[in-house]
Amino acid sequence: MEPKKILKVGLDSAAPFPMHSDYNSEKFEGFEVDLMKAITEHLDLEVEYEVSLWATILEKLFKGELDLICSAVTVTPSRRHILEFSNPYLHFRLCAVVNSEDHLKDINDLKNKTIGIREATEAERYVHVNFPANNMVHAETNRELYRKLQAGKIDLLIDDSPIAGGFLQKNKKLKVGCICPKQTHNMQSP
């Protein structure tokens, strides 16, 4: 019997629940884990995961080092130019996350705040375009970004709403301060 063909799948090293848990944990689970299991069973493939920082994962896919990424990717014109995408499976908004005692009435309250953003994300692009005068603190991982917020090193962070929801379930000292307008994105696997 011939061995199954292997599908090399890139995972974002920092994506939390509900997308997927830590790949190195005892129990690797989440929406995208279930999605990949269903796809690979249907196609009779064996899945091989590779964990990467978000800042490098798209390049690995473009170079052919990965067959696909299963860490919900925002579709942008520049990404669509070089990658193929699945049908959308998640729609979300960007949101501002703050400590529970802080208050944001709307997006205008972000002016003059130190904003935390994750490198190479649509949130980073959004902050650079809409709040170029603000102090910005960059982080490679979501976990690092949320720790900076809890430690008071930033006033708020901008993140994808499902990822923020995953972190907020585990930390009641944080909350969504406001939703960023006109920033609905389709998340897909390229």
Backbone as ProteinMPNN parsed JSONL, in Angstrom:
{"seq_chain_A": "MEPKKILKVGLDSAAPFPMHSDYNSEKFEGFEVDLMKAITEHLDLEVEYEVSLWATILEKLFKGELDLICSAVTVTPSRRHILEFSNPYLHFRLCAVVNSEDHLKDINDLKNKTIGIREATEAERYVHVNFPANNMVHAETNRELYRKLQAGKIDLLIDDSPIAGGFLQKNKKLKVGCICPKQTHNMQSP", "coords_chain_A": {"N_chain_A": [[0.83, -1.185, 0.0], [0.557, 2.157, -0.873], [2.1, 4.978, 0.72], [0.282, 7.669, 2.297], [-0.148, 10.827, 0.685], [1.404, 13.863, 1.708], [0.167, 16.796, 3.151], [1.414, 19.878, 3.588], [0.938, 22.116, 6.095], [0.75, 25.399, 7.168], [0.79, 26.973, 10.318], [-0.166, 29.702, 12.315], [1.897, 30.727, 14.823], [0.936, 32.058, 16.984], [-1.826, 32.198, 17.096], [-4.757, 32.166, 18.97], [-7.334, 30.255, 20.692], [-10.523, 30.856, 19.337], [-9.571, 29.775, 16.977], [-7.261, 28.019, 16.796], [-5.601, 25.984, 19.223], [-2.516, 25.995, 21.119], [-0.081, 24.447, 19.252], [1.877, 22.828, 20.344], [0.821, 21.956, 22.694], [-0.711, 19.513, 24.942], [-3.252, 18.937, 24.022], [-4.215, 19.609, 21.001], [-6.377, 21.68, 19.439], [-9.345, 23.212, 17.98], [-11.254, 25.434, 15.807], [-10.035, 25.623, 13.215], [-8.369, 23.413, 13.289], [-10.201, 21.32, 13.326], [-11.356, 21.835, 10.835], [-9.176, 21.343, 9.063], [-8.783, 18.64, 9.589], [-11.154, 17.497, 8.603], [-10.914, 18.151, 5.878], [-8.487, 16.858, 5.104], [-9.116, 14.192, 5.657], [-11.201, 13.802, 3.84], [-9.835, 14.097, 1.411], [-8.017, 12.085, 1.615], [-5.415, 12.501, 2.67], [-2.367, 12.997, 4.513], [-1.756, 15.141, 7.194], [0.719, 17.563, 7.829], [1.928, 19.708, 10.112], [3.404, 22.967, 10.271], [4.733, 25.324, 12.344], [4.827, 28.813, 12.428], [5.964, 32.225, 12.764], [3.727, 34.932, 12.209], [4.788, 36.959, 10.655], [6.447, 35.67, 8.838], [5.083, 33.588, 7.643], [3.426, 33.873, 5.321], [5.316, 34.33, 3.341], [6.646, 31.867, 3.317], [4.624, 30.259, 2.287], [4.297, 31.42, -0.255], [6.796, 30.818, -1.374], [6.534, 28.12, -1.697], [7.157, 26.4, 0.338], [5.216, 25.608, 2.013], [2.014, 24.027, 1.651], [-0.46, 25.094, 2.16], [-2.006, 27.588, 4.26], [-3.454, 27.424, 7.386], [-4.59, 29.399, 9.168], [-6.538, 31.537, 9.579], [-6.622, 33.974, 7.219], [-6.626, 37.339, 6.323], [-8.155, 38.574, 3.466], [-6.639, 40.547, 1.115], [-6.118, 43.016, -1.48], [-3.376, 42.977, -2.325], [-2.456, 40.525, -1.304], [-4.182, 38.79, -2.614], [-3.227, 39.053, -5.135], [-0.921, 37.479, -5.247], [-1.557, 35.054, -4.057], [-3.826, 32.232, -3.816], [-7.148, 31.916, -2.606], [-9.383, 30.246, -0.335], [-12.991, 29.813, -0.175], [-14.624, 32.332, 1.787], [-14.679, 31.767, 5.324], [-15.026, 32.956, 7.739], [-16.129, 35.937, 9.088], [-15.135, 39.06, 10.307], [-14.406, 41.819, 12.543], [-12.068, 44.439, 13.193], [-10.963, 45.303, 16.462], [-10.662, 47.369, 19.404], [-8.875, 46.622, 22.259], [-8.917, 47.001, 25.735], [-7.866, 47.615, 29.163], [-10.064, 46.582, 31.78], [-10.931, 48.689, 33.43], [-10.642, 50.943, 31.904], [-12.037, 53.299, 29.531], [-13.492, 53.592, 26.376], [-15.243, 55.488, 24.198], [-15.635, 55.716, 21.466], [-13.972, 55.248, 18.307], [-12.513, 57.589, 17.967], [-11.431, 58.135, 20.433], [-8.996, 56.926, 20.473], [-6.969, 58.547, 19.723], [-3.828, 59.996, 20.523], [-3.06, 57.897, 22.152], [-1.062, 55.112, 23.236], [-0.64, 52.516, 21.123], [-0.863, 49.066, 20.766], [0.22, 46.689, 18.408], [0.234, 43.829, 16.289], [2.9, 42.532, 14.397], [3.023, 42.649, 10.824], [0.309, 42.383, 10.225], [-3.16, 42.996, 9.337], [-4.24, 44.67, 11.224], [-2.028, 46.143, 12.014], [-1.512, 47.573, 9.651], [-3.913, 49.046, 9.527], [-3.719, 50.72, 11.823], [-1.405, 52.204, 11.204], [-2.316, 53.614, 8.956], [-4.626, 54.989, 9.886], [-3.971, 56.158, 12.357], [-1.404, 57.559, 12.323], [0.149, 59.322, 13.846], [0.202, 58.395, 16.401], [1.876, 56.803, 19.205], [3.319, 53.673, 18.692], [3.489, 50.267, 19.553], [5.048, 47.391, 18.666], [4.559, 43.857, 18.313], [5.547, 40.409, 18.063], [3.883, 38.279, 18.623], [0.498, 37.446, 19.601], [0.15, 36.816, 22.298], [2.315, 38.129, 23.533], [1.587, 40.767, 22.985], [-0.85, 41.081, 24.421], [0.108, 40.71, 27.003], [1.687, 42.992, 27.267], [-0.324, 44.938, 27.325], [-1.672, 44.271, 29.716], [0.385, 44.795, 31.497], [0.531, 47.5, 31.413], [2.121, 48.773, 29.528], [1.202, 49.586, 27.133], [-1.629, 51.498, 25.983], [-3.821, 50.408, 24.739], [-4.782, 47.77, 22.475], [-5.003, 46.751, 19.053], [-6.881, 44.315, 17.451], [-7.975, 41.297, 15.738], [-11.409, 40.55, 15.98], [-12.33, 37.802, 16.628], [-10.003, 36.655, 17.675], [-9.386, 38.386, 19.761], [-11.626, 37.834, 21.316], [-11.037, 35.202, 22.106], [-8.823, 35.633, 23.806], [-10.02, 37.28, 25.725], [-11.824, 35.604, 26.962], [-10.211, 34.178, 28.645], [-9.18, 36.107, 30.271], [-10.469, 38.193, 32.432], [-9.868, 40.767, 33.112], [-9.621, 42.36, 30.97], [-11.226, 44.027, 28.183], [-13.325, 44.574, 25.273], [-12.996, 47.667, 23.925], [-13.931, 49.263, 21.829], [-15.264, 48.947, 18.501], [-13.63, 48.895, 15.401], [-14.495, 51.035, 12.776], [-15.814, 50.189, 9.514], [-14.097, 48.08, 8.952], [-14.436, 45.383, 8.254], [-13.525, 42.083, 7.622], [-12.876, 39.286, 5.493], [-11.987, 36.092, 6.395], [-9.863, 33.592, 5.269], [-8.401, 30.565, 4.058], [-5.357, 30.528, 2.349]], "CA_chain_A": [[0.0, 0.0, 0.0], [1.312, 3.391, -1.009], [1.86, 5.904, 1.839], [-0.549, 8.837, 1.974], [0.546, 12.065, 0.356], [1.425, 14.778, 2.847], [-0.232, 18.183, 2.947], [2.155, 20.719, 4.534], [0.037, 23.182, 6.512], [1.34, 26.394, 8.046], [-0.02, 27.487, 11.421], [0.313, 30.886, 13.01], [2.368, 30.295, 16.143], [0.326, 32.83, 18.062], [-3.289, 32.288, 17.033], [-5.383, 31.483, 20.105], [-8.695, 29.797, 20.531], [-11.149, 29.634, 18.862], [-9.005, 29.304, 15.712], [-6.585, 26.789, 17.215], [-4.828, 26.089, 20.458], [-1.076, 25.866, 20.944], [0.235, 23.183, 18.583], [2.743, 22.023, 21.2], [0.128, 21.549, 23.92], [-1.155, 18.124, 24.937], [-4.501, 18.819, 23.275], [-4.251, 20.569, 19.891], [-7.774, 21.72, 19.037], [-9.885, 24.491, 17.544], [-12.039, 25.442, 14.583], [-9.221, 25.328, 12.04], [-7.884, 22.044, 13.422], [-11.318, 20.491, 12.85], [-11.481, 22.08, 9.401], [-8.109, 20.615, 8.367], [-9.03, 17.205, 9.745], [-12.212, 17.129, 7.658], [-10.384, 18.266, 4.51], [-7.483, 15.825, 4.827], [-9.808, 12.896, 5.615], [-11.943, 13.75, 2.581], [-8.881, 13.955, 0.303], [-7.135, 10.976, 1.95], [-4.07, 13.042, 2.824], [-1.843, 13.115, 5.869], [-1.42, 16.539, 7.433], [1.959, 17.851, 8.552], [1.874, 21.123, 10.493], [4.615, 23.731, 10.558], [4.378, 26.526, 13.092], [5.661, 29.956, 12.048], [5.505, 33.563, 13.119], [2.911, 35.501, 11.145], [5.626, 37.801, 9.8], [7.148, 34.868, 7.832], [4.276, 32.468, 7.146], [2.979, 34.106, 3.944], [6.483, 34.157, 2.478], [6.871, 30.423, 3.186], [3.607, 29.754, 1.368], [4.627, 31.933, -1.589], [7.977, 30.101, -1.852], [6.211, 26.715, -1.881], [7.586, 25.604, 1.486], [3.953, 25.146, 2.597], [0.956, 23.834, 0.657], [-1.503, 26.051, 2.507], [-1.986, 28.128, 5.617], [-4.741, 27.317, 8.053], [-4.602, 30.363, 10.271], [-7.392, 32.534, 8.954], [-5.878, 35.059, 6.589], [-7.455, 38.393, 5.76], [-7.972, 38.754, 2.03], [-6.347, 41.916, 0.697], [-5.757, 43.021, -2.906], [-1.982, 42.576, -2.554], [-2.345, 39.086, -1.055], [-4.916, 38.094, -3.672], [-2.386, 39.131, -6.329], [0.109, 36.432, -5.247], [-2.044, 33.828, -3.43], [-5.198, 31.815, -4.07], [-7.859, 31.801, -1.341], [-10.602, 29.439, -0.245], [-14.17, 30.629, 0.089], [-14.572, 32.864, 3.165], [-15.322, 30.969, 6.361], [-15.176, 33.734, 8.959], [-16.181, 37.387, 8.897], [-14.826, 39.672, 11.591], [-14.043, 43.231, 12.58], [-10.981, 44.8, 14.091], [-11.482, 45.948, 17.665], [-9.692, 47.889, 20.364], [-8.955, 45.943, 23.55], [-8.389, 47.832, 26.812], [-8.061, 47.088, 30.506], [-11.487, 46.702, 32.12], [-11.253, 49.974, 34.065], [-10.532, 52.003, 30.903], [-13.26, 53.527, 28.759], [-13.411, 54.155, 25.036], [-16.599, 55.67, 23.669], [-15.585, 55.393, 20.046], [-12.645, 55.155, 17.71], [-11.808, 58.866, 18.135], [-10.737, 58.121, 21.718], [-7.683, 56.307, 20.307], [-5.961, 59.585, 19.478], [-2.859, 60.253, 21.591], [-2.864, 56.693, 22.97], [-0.05, 54.168, 22.775], [-1.395, 51.396, 20.576], [-0.121, 47.841, 20.493], [-0.188, 45.999, 17.183], [1.031, 42.666, 15.92], [3.634, 42.75, 13.15], [2.63, 42.053, 9.54], [-1.127, 42.098, 10.233], [-4.041, 44.065, 8.868], [-4.37, 45.615, 12.335], [-0.871, 47.038, 11.924], [-1.765, 48.48, 8.526], [-5.013, 49.921, 9.916], [-3.227, 51.735, 12.762], [-0.483, 53.092, 10.483], [-3.091, 54.471, 8.057], [-5.611, 55.817, 10.578], [-3.42, 56.83, 13.536], [0.045, 57.602, 12.099], [0.835, 60.148, 14.833], [0.223, 57.706, 17.7], [2.974, 55.911, 19.546], [2.948, 52.29, 18.397], [4.352, 49.224, 20.078], [4.869, 46.198, 17.842], [4.863, 42.573, 18.943], [5.511, 39.293, 17.12], [2.813, 37.336, 18.962], [-0.653, 37.97, 20.336], [0.402, 36.656, 23.737], [3.208, 39.23, 23.925], [0.81, 41.997, 22.896], [-1.801, 41.126, 25.536], [0.908, 40.901, 28.23], [2.057, 44.412, 27.319], [-1.512, 45.674, 27.749], [-1.887, 44.004, 31.135], [1.475, 45.403, 32.254], [0.445, 48.952, 31.299], [3.117, 49.291, 28.594], [0.415, 50.19, 26.056], [-2.963, 51.895, 26.439], [-4.788, 49.52, 24.109], [-4.259, 47.054, 21.32], [-5.966, 46.501, 17.98], [-6.777, 42.903, 17.096], [-9.141, 40.694, 15.107], [-12.403, 40.287, 17.023], [-12.369, 36.444, 17.186], [-8.796, 36.412, 18.469], [-9.602, 39.131, 21.004], [-12.591, 37.06, 22.098], [-10.332, 34.073, 22.708], [-8.03, 36.124, 24.93], [-10.894, 37.84, 26.764], [-12.416, 34.49, 27.722], [-9.233, 33.745, 29.642], [-8.735, 37.224, 31.09], [-11.608, 39.076, 32.729], [-9.383, 42.125, 33.382], [-9.588, 43.056, 29.689], [-12.522, 44.103, 27.496], [-13.338, 45.275, 23.995], [-13.339, 49.065, 24.171], [-14.738, 49.723, 20.7], [-15.072, 48.243, 17.231], [-13.12, 49.796, 14.372], [-15.485, 51.151, 11.7], [-15.479, 49.87, 8.124], [-12.958, 47.171, 8.896], [-14.881, 43.997, 8.198], [-12.64, 41.301, 6.773], [-13.153, 37.881, 5.274], [-10.83, 35.262, 6.688], [-9.85, 32.419, 4.428], [-7.106, 29.897, 3.958], [-4.813, 30.566, 0.999]], "C_chain_A": [[0.875, 1.249, 0.0], [1.04, 4.323, 0.175], [1.027, 7.103, 1.366], [0.334, 10.019, 1.596], [0.396, 13.024, 1.533], [1.042, 16.179, 2.395], [0.475, 19.009, 4.012], [1.337, 21.973, 4.831], [0.749, 24.109, 7.484], [0.338, 26.866, 9.074], [0.634, 28.726, 11.99], [0.683, 30.472, 14.429], [1.626, 30.979, 17.278], [-1.191, 32.879, 18.018], [-3.911, 31.519, 18.192], [-6.728, 30.878, 19.721], [-9.553, 30.987, 20.145], [-10.534, 29.079, 17.579], [-8.231, 28.003, 15.918], [-5.82, 27.051, 18.495], [-3.345, 25.997, 20.114], [-0.763, 24.479, 20.364], [1.059, 22.255, 19.477], [2.075, 21.579, 22.496], [-0.305, 20.089, 23.808], [-2.382, 17.929, 24.062], [-4.565, 19.938, 22.235], [-5.665, 20.548, 19.331], [-8.169, 23.115, 18.57], [-10.608, 24.351, 16.216], [-11.208, 25.03, 13.376], [-8.59, 23.932, 12.101], [-8.96, 21.085, 12.909], [-11.496, 20.625, 11.335], [-10.433, 21.285, 8.619], [-8.306, 19.109, 8.468], [-10.081, 16.738, 8.744], [-11.701, 17.147, 6.221], [-9.424, 17.126, 4.2], [-8.097, 14.424, 4.835], [-10.543, 12.734, 4.286], [-11.013, 13.494, 1.389], [-7.895, 12.804, 0.497], [-5.663, 11.415, 1.962], [-3.659, 12.983, 4.291], [-1.425, 14.568, 6.053], [-0.128, 16.627, 8.238], [1.95, 19.351, 8.837], [3.266, 21.702, 10.658], [4.185, 25.039, 11.192], [5.36, 27.635, 12.744], [5.114, 31.232, 12.649], [4.725, 34.126, 11.938], [3.757, 36.304, 10.167], [6.327, 37.007, 8.699], [6.269, 33.832, 7.14], [3.813, 32.662, 5.7], [4.122, 33.924, 2.956], [6.775, 32.671, 2.26], [5.865, 29.801, 2.223], [3.943, 30.164, -0.064], [5.804, 31.176, -2.195], [7.709, 28.619, -2.091], [6.69, 25.821, -0.76], [6.383, 25.046, 2.244], [2.957, 24.96, 1.463], [-0.203, 24.794, 0.899], [-1.296, 26.531, 3.925], [-3.387, 27.93, 6.179], [-4.663, 28.12, 9.341], [-5.26, 31.596, 9.7], [-6.655, 33.786, 8.5], [-6.862, 36.082, 6.033], [-7.129, 38.549, 4.284], [-7.75, 40.241, 1.753], [-6.008, 41.882, -0.792], [-4.319, 42.553, -3.157], [-1.793, 41.078, -2.307], [-3.046, 38.295, -2.154], [-4.088, 38.066, -4.965], [-1.391, 37.969, -6.403], [-0.353, 35.099, -4.679], [-3.452, 33.501, -3.903], [-5.859, 31.585, -2.718], [-9.044, 30.851, -1.464], [-11.795, 30.387, -0.187], [-14.081, 31.151, 1.518], [-15.277, 31.934, 4.148], [-15.456, 31.709, 7.674], [-15.169, 35.212, 8.594], [-15.969, 38.039, 10.262], [-14.552, 41.158, 11.427], [-12.797, 43.382, 13.436], [-11.599, 45.483, 15.304], [-10.326, 46.439, 18.52], [-9.931, 47.186, 21.694], [-8.251, 46.819, 24.581], [-8.511, 47.085, 28.134], [-9.477, 47.419, 30.944], [-11.857, 48.021, 32.769], [-11.17, 51.158, 33.086], [-11.817, 52.109, 30.09], [-12.917, 54.144, 27.409], [-14.841, 54.279, 24.535], [-16.656, 55.305, 22.204], [-14.144, 55.462, 19.563], [-11.839, 56.46, 17.853], [-11.047, 58.942, 19.449], [-9.348, 57.483, 21.624], [-6.579, 57.333, 20.082], [-5.128, 59.815, 20.735], [-2.667, 59.078, 22.546], [-1.71, 55.873, 22.385], [-0.772, 52.884, 22.404], [-0.461, 50.217, 20.297], [-0.685, 47.149, 19.266], [0.77, 44.847, 16.907], [1.64, 42.886, 14.537], [3.018, 41.995, 11.981], [1.153, 41.678, 9.477], [-1.906, 43.261, 9.626], [-4.285, 45.089, 9.968], [-3.222, 46.62, 12.305], [-1.077, 48.052, 10.8], [-2.85, 49.496, 8.887], [-4.524, 51.053, 10.834], [-2.295, 52.711, 12.057], [-1.236, 54.072, 9.574], [-3.962, 55.462, 8.826], [-5.085, 56.594, 11.78], [-1.902, 56.976, 13.421], [0.811, 58.405, 13.141], [0.931, 59.463, 16.202], [1.537, 56.973, 17.925], [2.482, 54.492, 19.303], [3.983, 51.353, 18.981], [4.027, 47.957, 19.297], [5.238, 44.945, 18.632], [4.778, 41.482, 17.88], [4.335, 38.37, 17.372], [1.673, 38.041, 19.683], [-0.399, 37.923, 21.832], [1.262, 37.798, 24.264], [2.442, 40.551, 23.962], [-0.145, 42.139, 24.08], [-1.073, 41.285, 26.873], [1.321, 42.359, 28.381], [0.872, 45.267, 27.782], [-1.749, 45.488, 29.24], [-0.829, 44.667, 32.009], [1.46, 46.929, 32.174], [1.475, 49.562, 30.364], [2.472, 49.903, 27.359], [-0.959, 50.54, 26.623], [-4.043, 50.952, 25.917], [-4.087, 48.752, 23.013], [-5.38, 46.898, 20.308], [-5.762, 45.064, 17.524], [-8.037, 42.468, 16.363], [-10.125, 40.287, 16.198], [-12.445, 38.829, 17.498], [-11.15, 36.119, 18.039], [-8.9, 37.154, 19.794], [-10.562, 38.364, 21.907], [-11.954, 35.874, 22.787], [-9.511, 34.497, 23.91], [-8.916, 36.639, 26.059], [-11.583, 36.748, 27.569], [-11.506, 34.049, 28.853], [-8.82, 34.856, 30.594], [-9.866, 38.223, 31.281], [-11.174, 40.505, 33.05], [-9.278, 42.965, 32.115], [-10.985, 43.075, 29.09], [-12.335, 44.753, 26.136], [-13.82, 46.687, 24.286], [-14.211, 49.637, 23.075], [-14.385, 48.894, 19.47], [-14.611, 49.259, 16.2], [-14.111, 49.848, 13.205], [-14.924, 50.727, 10.348], [-14.278, 48.943, 8.006], [-13.405, 45.728, 8.985], [-13.987, 43.247, 7.223], [-13.175, 39.889, 6.611], [-11.878, 37.118, 5.578], [-10.967, 33.977, 5.915], [-8.488, 31.757, 4.553], [-6.61, 30.04, 2.526], [-4.244, 29.206, 0.643]], "O_chain_A": [[1.815, 1.365, 0.786], [-0.107, 4.458, 0.601], [1.068, 7.49, 0.198], [1.431, 10.182, 2.128], [-0.602, 13.001, 2.254], [1.534, 16.677, 1.383], [0.185, 18.87, 5.2], [1.076, 22.786, 3.944], [1.285, 23.665, 8.499], [-0.821, 27.13, 8.753], [1.856, 28.786, 12.129], [-0.148, 29.923, 15.152], [1.684, 30.522, 18.419], [-1.793, 33.558, 18.85], [-3.619, 30.337, 18.375], [-7.183, 30.982, 18.581], [-9.284, 32.083, 20.636], [-10.939, 28.006, 17.129], [-8.527, 26.997, 15.274], [-5.446, 28.183, 18.804], [-2.976, 25.928, 18.942], [-1.148, 23.461, 20.94], [0.947, 21.033, 19.376], [2.698, 20.898, 23.311], [-0.273, 19.501, 22.727], [-2.542, 16.883, 23.433], [-4.924, 21.072, 22.551], [-6.112, 19.528, 18.807], [-7.42, 24.077, 18.744], [-10.581, 23.296, 15.583], [-11.632, 24.178, 12.595], [-8.309, 23.339, 11.06], [-8.668, 20.157, 12.155], [-11.756, 19.64, 10.643], [-10.759, 20.63, 7.63], [-8.021, 18.384, 7.515], [-9.915, 15.697, 8.108], [-12.023, 16.256, 5.435], [-9.533, 16.493, 3.15], [-7.642, 13.553, 4.092], [-10.513, 11.664, 3.679], [-11.367, 12.759, 0.468], [-7.036, 12.57, -0.353], [-4.8, 10.786, 1.35], [-4.501, 12.926, 5.187], [-0.808, 15.157, 5.165], [0.088, 15.878, 9.19], [1.963, 20.165, 7.914], [4.187, 21.029, 11.119], [3.368, 25.772, 10.636], [6.574, 27.429, 12.761], [3.937, 31.308, 13.002], [5.038, 33.822, 10.787], [3.466, 36.325, 8.97], [6.765, 37.598, 7.712], [6.686, 33.253, 6.137], [3.808, 31.703, 4.928], [3.916, 33.418, 1.853], [7.114, 32.26, 1.15], [6.214, 28.921, 1.436], [3.878, 29.343, -0.979], [5.817, 30.916, -3.399], [8.568, 27.923, -2.633], [6.639, 24.597, -0.887], [6.526, 24.11, 3.03], [3.033, 25.641, 0.441], [-0.847, 25.252, -0.045], [-0.518, 25.96, 4.69], [-4.381, 28.234, 5.52], [-4.67, 27.575, 10.445], [-4.594, 32.58, 9.381], [-6.136, 34.551, 9.313], [-7.82, 35.721, 5.349], [-5.962, 38.643, 3.902], [-8.573, 41.082, 2.115], [-5.646, 40.827, -1.314], [-4.072, 41.808, -4.105], [-1.042, 40.429, -3.034], [-2.556, 37.249, -2.578], [-4.239, 37.161, -5.786], [-1.052, 37.518, -7.497], [0.364, 34.105, -4.793], [-4.188, 34.387, -4.341], [-5.212, 31.113, -1.783], [-9.623, 30.677, -2.536], [-11.632, 31.606, -0.154], [-13.517, 30.477, 2.381], [-16.335, 31.383, 3.846], [-15.958, 31.14, 8.644], [-14.289, 35.673, 7.867], [-16.559, 37.613, 11.255], [-14.479, 41.677, 10.314], [-12.514, 42.549, 14.297], [-12.625, 46.156, 15.196], [-9.185, 45.996, 18.385], [-11.055, 47.156, 22.195], [-7.148, 47.314, 24.349], [-9.175, 46.052, 28.216], [-10.034, 48.432, 30.522], [-13.01, 48.441, 32.666], [-11.593, 52.263, 33.425], [-12.58, 51.15, 29.972], [-12.147, 55.101, 27.324], [-15.566, 53.287, 24.457], [-17.604, 54.666, 21.748], [-13.223, 55.708, 20.342], [-10.608, 56.425, 17.857], [-10.111, 59.731, 19.573], [-8.599, 57.501, 22.601], [-5.396, 57.026, 20.231], [-5.645, 59.827, 21.852], [-2.153, 59.264, 23.649], [-1.428, 55.941, 21.189], [-1.421, 52.248, 23.235], [0.589, 50.367, 19.674], [-1.899, 47.033, 19.1], [1.951, 44.896, 17.249], [0.971, 43.369, 13.623], [2.555, 40.863, 12.123], [0.782, 40.755, 8.752], [-1.378, 44.355, 9.432], [-4.516, 46.262, 9.674], [-3.426, 47.81, 12.543], [-0.841, 49.246, 10.983], [-2.714, 50.681, 8.583], [-4.883, 52.214, 10.633], [-2.379, 53.918, 12.284], [-0.834, 55.228, 9.441], [-4.032, 56.637, 8.467], [-5.69, 57.588, 12.182], [-1.18, 56.56, 14.327], [2.012, 58.194, 13.31], [1.675, 59.922, 17.068], [2.22, 56.577, 16.981], [1.357, 54.149, 19.665], [5.186, 51.605, 18.917], [2.882, 47.506, 19.269], [6.111, 44.972, 19.499], [4.029, 41.61, 16.911], [3.834, 37.74, 16.441], [1.86, 39.093, 20.295], [-0.697, 38.878, 22.549], [0.972, 38.367, 25.316], [2.633, 41.359, 24.871], [-0.234, 43.213, 24.675], [-1.592, 41.933, 27.782], [1.308, 42.903, 29.485], [1.052, 46.215, 28.546], [-2.002, 46.461, 29.951], [-1.116, 45.058, 33.141], [2.291, 47.585, 32.802], [1.685, 50.774, 30.405], [3.115, 50.65, 26.622], [-1.4, 49.958, 27.613], [-5.056, 50.729, 26.579], [-2.943, 49.043, 22.664], [-6.558, 46.911, 20.662], [-4.641, 44.638, 17.244], [-9.043, 43.178, 16.363], [-9.722, 39.742, 17.226], [-12.586, 38.617, 18.703], [-11.257, 35.384, 19.02], [-8.541, 36.61, 20.839], [-10.341, 38.257, 23.113], [-12.29, 35.567, 23.931], [-9.498, 33.804, 24.927], [-8.591, 36.45, 27.231], [-11.893, 36.951, 28.743], [-11.976, 33.597, 29.897], [-8.183, 34.592, 31.614], [-10.174, 39.005, 30.381], [-12.026, 41.372, 33.242], [-8.896, 44.134, 32.167], [-11.829, 42.249, 29.437], [-11.32, 45.399, 25.876], [-14.909, 46.886, 24.824], [-15.129, 50.411, 23.348], [-13.347, 48.233, 19.417], [-15.147, 50.365, 16.134], [-14.521, 48.802, 12.701], [-13.735, 50.881, 10.071], [-13.524, 49.031, 7.037], [-12.812, 44.935, 9.715], [-13.724, 43.727, 6.121], [-13.85, 39.366, 7.498], [-10.808, 37.461, 5.073], [-12.025, 33.349, 5.896], [-7.546, 32.337, 5.093], [-7.335, 29.72, 1.584], [-3.732, 29.021, -0.461]]}, "name": "protein", "num_of_chains": 1, "seq": "MEPKKILKVGLDSAAPFPMHSDYNSEKFEGFEVDLMKAITEHLDLEVEYEVSLWATILEKLFKGELDLICSAVTVTPSRRHILEFSNPYLHFRLCAVVNSEDHLKDINDLKNKTIGIREATEAERYVHVNFPANNMVHAETNRELYRKLQAGKIDLLIDDSPIAGGFLQKNKKLKVGCICPKQTHNMQSP"}
